[in-house]
Amino acid sequence: AYAVARGVQKRRPQSGLGFELAGDIDMRRKDWAAATTAYQTALKLQPTTAGAMRLYDARLAAGDRKGADAVAAARLKDQPKD
């Protein structure tokens, strides 16, 4: 599955999809740091509410409540109707 995520990243480098897939895999593996990194990259490439929620969840899982709250606050600032 990770090879598929990496392949998507290579084929679509401007899309956050491959990084979201990698982050999802990392979350299942309970590798919170890797998931956080992947989701941060995805969010930079494609700022979406779903991406922000994934990053929020990864930070919470890692025990980073402050970081998770910062993600939520930034998203609400950028997209107040979300």
Tab-separated table of N, CA and C in Angstrom, residues 2-70:
chain	number	residue	atom	x	y	z
A	2	TYR	N	1.975	1.183	0.747
A	2	TYR	CA	2.856	2.349	0.798
A	2	TYR	C	3.471	2.630	-0.571
A	3	ALA	N	3.741	1.572	-1.318
A	3	ALA	CA	4.298	1.749	-2.665
A	3	ALA	C	3.295	2.466	-3.564
A	4	VAL	N	2.026	2.179	-3.393
A	4	VAL	CA	0.989	2.859	-4.174
A	4	VAL	C	0.973	4.345	-3.819
A	5	ALA	N	1.036	4.650	-2.535
A	5	ALA	CA	1.045	6.052	-2.096
A	5	ALA	C	2.249	6.788	-2.671
A	6	ARG	N	3.411	6.154	-2.626
A	6	ARG	CA	4.619	6.773	-3.184
A	6	ARG	C	4.488	6.960	-4.693
A	7	GLY	N	3.878	6.005	-5.347
A	7	GLY	CA	3.664	6.119	-6.794
A	7	GLY	C	2.761	7.292	-7.137
A	8	VAL	N	1.717	7.490	-6.362
A	8	VAL	CA	0.820	8.634	-6.575
A	8	VAL	C	1.586	9.933	-6.356
A	9	GLN	N	2.435	9.962	-5.338
A	9	GLN	CA	3.238	11.166	-5.072
A	9	GLN	C	4.130	11.499	-6.259
A	10	LYS	N	4.721	10.478	-6.870
A	10	LYS	CA	5.607	10.694	-8.016
A	10	LYS	C	4.834	11.108	-9.265
A	11	ARG	N	3.679	10.463	-9.480
A	11	ARG	CA	2.894	10.776	-10.679
A	11	ARG	C	2.159	12.105	-10.575
A	12	ARG	N	1.801	12.492	-9.370
A	12	ARG	CA	1.039	13.731	-9.169
A	12	ARG	C	1.681	14.561	-8.049
A	13	PRO	N	2.880	15.100	-8.291
A	13	PRO	CA	3.621	15.791	-7.232
A	13	PRO	C	2.947	17.062	-6.705
A	14	GLN	N	2.043	17.644	-7.463
A	14	GLN	CA	1.359	18.858	-7.014
A	14	GLN	C	0.066	18.549	-6.256
A	15	SER	N	-0.269	17.274	-6.162
A	15	SER	CA	-1.481	16.840	-5.471
A	15	SER	C	-1.134	16.354	-4.066
A	16	GLY	N	-2.012	16.594	-3.138
A	16	GLY	CA	-1.815	16.111	-1.778
A	16	GLY	C	-2.254	14.672	-1.584
A	17	LEU	N	-2.899	14.086	-2.596
A	17	LEU	CA	-3.485	12.760	-2.459
A	17	LEU	C	-2.485	11.692	-2.030
A	18	GLY	N	-1.341	11.636	-2.671
A	18	GLY	CA	-0.343	10.619	-2.320
A	18	GLY	C	0.127	10.752	-0.887
A	19	PHE	N	0.239	11.985	-0.412
A	19	PHE	CA	0.659	12.213	0.966
A	19	PHE	C	-0.456	11.872	1.956
A	20	GLU	N	-1.699	12.140	1.561
A	20	GLU	CA	-2.820	11.734	2.413
A	20	GLU	C	-2.876	10.215	2.536
A	21	LEU	N	-2.668	9.524	1.419
A	21	LEU	CA	-2.655	8.057	1.453
A	21	LEU	C	-1.540	7.539	2.364
A	22	ALA	N	-0.353	8.129	2.232
A	22	ALA	CA	0.769	7.724	3.083
A	22	ALA	C	0.448	7.997	4.551
A	23	GLY	N	-0.147	9.143	4.825
A	23	GLY	CA	-0.527	9.473	6.194
A	23	GLY	C	-1.554	8.503	6.752
A	24	ASP	N	-2.505	8.105	5.916
A	24	ASP	CA	-3.511	7.133	6.351
A	24	ASP	C	-2.848	5.796	6.723
A	25	ILE	N	-1.895	5.390	5.911
A	25	ILE	CA	-1.166	4.149	6.202
A	25	ILE	C	-0.384	4.294	7.501
A	26	ASP	N	0.287	5.422	7.662
A	26	ASP	CA	1.056	5.671	8.888
A	26	ASP	C	0.155	5.670	10.124
A	27	MET	N	-1.033	6.214	9.988
A	27	MET	CA	-1.974	6.211	11.117
A	27	MET	C	-2.343	4.773	11.490
A	28	ARG	N	-2.596	3.935	10.497
A	28	ARG	CA	-2.929	2.529	10.779
A	28	ARG	C	-1.760	1.811	11.454
A	29	ARG	N	-0.546	2.236	11.109
A	29	ARG	CA	0.662	1.646	11.709
A	29	ARG	C	0.994	2.279	13.066
A	30	LYS	N	0.222	3.286	13.435
A	30	LYS	CA	0.428	4.046	14.676
A	30	LYS	C	1.782	4.762	14.687
A	31	ASP	N	2.204	5.188	13.510
A	31	ASP	CA	3.421	5.985	13.372
A	31	ASP	C	2.977	7.441	13.261
A	32	TRP	N	2.692	8.025	14.410
A	32	TRP	CA	2.079	9.350	14.472
A	32	TRP	C	2.971	10.425	13.860
A	33	ALA	N	4.269	10.340	14.091
A	33	ALA	CA	5.184	11.362	13.556
A	33	ALA	C	5.186	11.339	12.026
A	34	ALA	N	5.255	10.142	11.447
A	34	ALA	CA	5.252	10.037	9.983
A	34	ALA	C	3.909	10.505	9.417
A	35	ALA	N	2.816	10.148	10.092
A	35	ALA	CA	1.493	10.578	9.640
A	35	ALA	C	1.382	12.096	9.674
A	36	THR	N	1.875	12.686	10.753
A	36	THR	CA	1.831	14.147	10.882
A	36	THR	C	2.597	14.811	9.748
A	37	THR	N	3.769	14.306	9.461
A	37	THR	CA	4.586	14.872	8.376
A	37	THR	C	3.882	14.735	7.027
A	38	ALA	N	3.335	13.556	6.771
A	38	ALA	CA	2.644	13.332	5.496
A	38	ALA	C	1.431	14.249	5.359
A	39	TYR	N	0.647	14.354	6.424
A	39	TYR	CA	-0.541	15.204	6.375
A	39	TYR	C	-0.191	16.685	6.259
A	40	GLN	N	0.896	17.111	6.892
A	40	GLN	CA	1.322	18.511	6.753
A	40	GLN	C	1.670	18.813	5.302
A	41	THR	N	2.371	17.892	4.660
A	41	THR	CA	2.740	18.078	3.263
A	41	THR	C	1.486	18.126	2.390
A	42	ALA	N	0.561	17.195	2.626
A	42	ALA	CA	-0.685	17.166	1.857
A	42	ALA	C	-1.455	18.471	2.012
A	43	LEU	N	-1.512	18.976	3.234
A	43	LEU	CA	-2.263	20.199	3.510
A	43	LEU	C	-1.629	21.417	2.832
A	44	LYS	N	-0.302	21.432	2.745
A	44	LYS	CA	0.377	22.528	2.048
A	44	LYS	C	0.076	22.492	0.549
A	45	LEU	N	0.043	21.288	-0.002
A	45	LEU	CA	-0.229	21.146	-1.433
A	45	LEU	C	-1.696	21.391	-1.769
A	46	GLN	N	-2.583	20.891	-0.929
A	46	GLN	CA	-4.022	21.021	-1.147
A	46	GLN	C	-4.701	21.299	0.187
A	47	PRO	N	-4.886	22.569	0.522
A	47	PRO	CA	-5.526	22.892	1.796
A	47	PRO	C	-7.022	22.574	1.778
A	48	THR	N	-7.371	21.445	2.371
A	48	THR	CA	-8.764	21.018	2.431
A	48	THR	C	-9.179	20.805	3.885
A	49	THR	N	-10.470	20.835	4.114
A	49	THR	CA	-10.976	20.565	5.458
A	49	THR	C	-10.647	19.131	5.865
A	50	ALA	N	-10.817	18.188	4.953
A	50	ALA	CA	-10.511	16.788	5.261
A	50	ALA	C	-9.033	16.623	5.636
A	51	GLY	N	-8.167	17.320	4.914
A	51	GLY	CA	-6.741	17.258	5.216
A	51	GLY	C	-6.421	17.839	6.582
A	52	ALA	N	-7.071	18.951	6.911
A	52	ALA	CA	-6.869	19.559	8.225
A	52	ALA	C	-7.360	18.625	9.330
A	53	MET	N	-8.468	17.947	9.087
A	53	MET	CA	-8.993	17.011	10.077
A	53	MET	C	-8.035	15.829	10.276
A	54	ARG	N	-7.442	15.362	9.188
A	54	ARG	CA	-6.476	14.261	9.305
A	54	ARG	C	-5.258	14.703	10.113
A	55	LEU	N	-4.752	15.885	9.821
A	55	LEU	CA	-3.601	16.393	10.558
A	55	LEU	C	-3.954	16.586	12.027
A	56	TYR	N	-5.129	17.116	12.293
A	56	TYR	CA	-5.601	17.287	13.668
A	56	TYR	C	-5.600	15.932	14.394
A	57	ASP	N	-6.159	14.918	13.770
A	57	ASP	CA	-6.221	13.581	14.376
A	57	ASP	C	-4.836	13.005	14.632
A	58	ALA	N	-3.923	13.196	13.694
A	58	ALA	CA	-2.563	12.678	13.861
A	58	ALA	C	-1.864	13.348	15.034
A	59	ARG	N	-2.035	14.653	15.139
A	59	ARG	CA	-1.405	15.362	16.256
A	59	ARG	C	-2.000	14.937	17.597
A	60	LEU	N	-3.307	14.761	17.634
A	60	LEU	CA	-3.941	14.272	18.866
A	60	LEU	C	-3.418	12.884	19.228
A	61	ALA	N	-3.345	12.009	18.242
A	61	ALA	CA	-2.855	10.652	18.484
A	61	ALA	C	-1.423	10.658	19.010
A	62	ALA	N	-0.646	11.649	18.570
A	62	ALA	CA	0.736	11.778	19.014
A	62	ALA	C	0.841	12.425	20.396
A	63	GLY	N	-0.290	12.844	20.940
A	63	GLY	CA	-0.279	13.499	22.249
A	63	GLY	C	0.005	14.977	22.180
A	64	ASP	N	-0.106	15.554	21.002
A	64	ASP	CA	0.179	16.980	20.799
A	64	ASP	C	-1.129	17.766	20.726
A	65	ARG	N	-1.780	17.943	21.854
A	65	ARG	CA	-3.058	18.664	21.909
A	65	ARG	C	-2.891	20.103	21.437
A	66	LYS	N	-1.812	20.746	21.852
A	66	LYS	CA	-1.569	22.136	21.465
A	66	LYS	C	-1.420	22.265	19.951
A	67	GLY	N	-0.672	21.345	19.342
A	67	GLY	CA	-0.504	21.349	17.894
A	67	GLY	C	-1.810	21.077	17.165
A	68	ALA	N	-2.607	20.160	17.712
A	68	ALA	CA	-3.903	19.847	17.109
A	68	ALA	C	-4.814	21.070	17.164
A	69	ASP	N	-4.831	21.737	18.309
A	69	ASP	CA	-5.658	22.940	18.441
A	69	ASP	C	-5.201	24.039	17.489
A	70	ALA	N	-3.890	24.126	17.259
A	70	ALA	CA	-3.355	25.131	16.330
A	70	ALA	C	-3.817	24.842	14.898
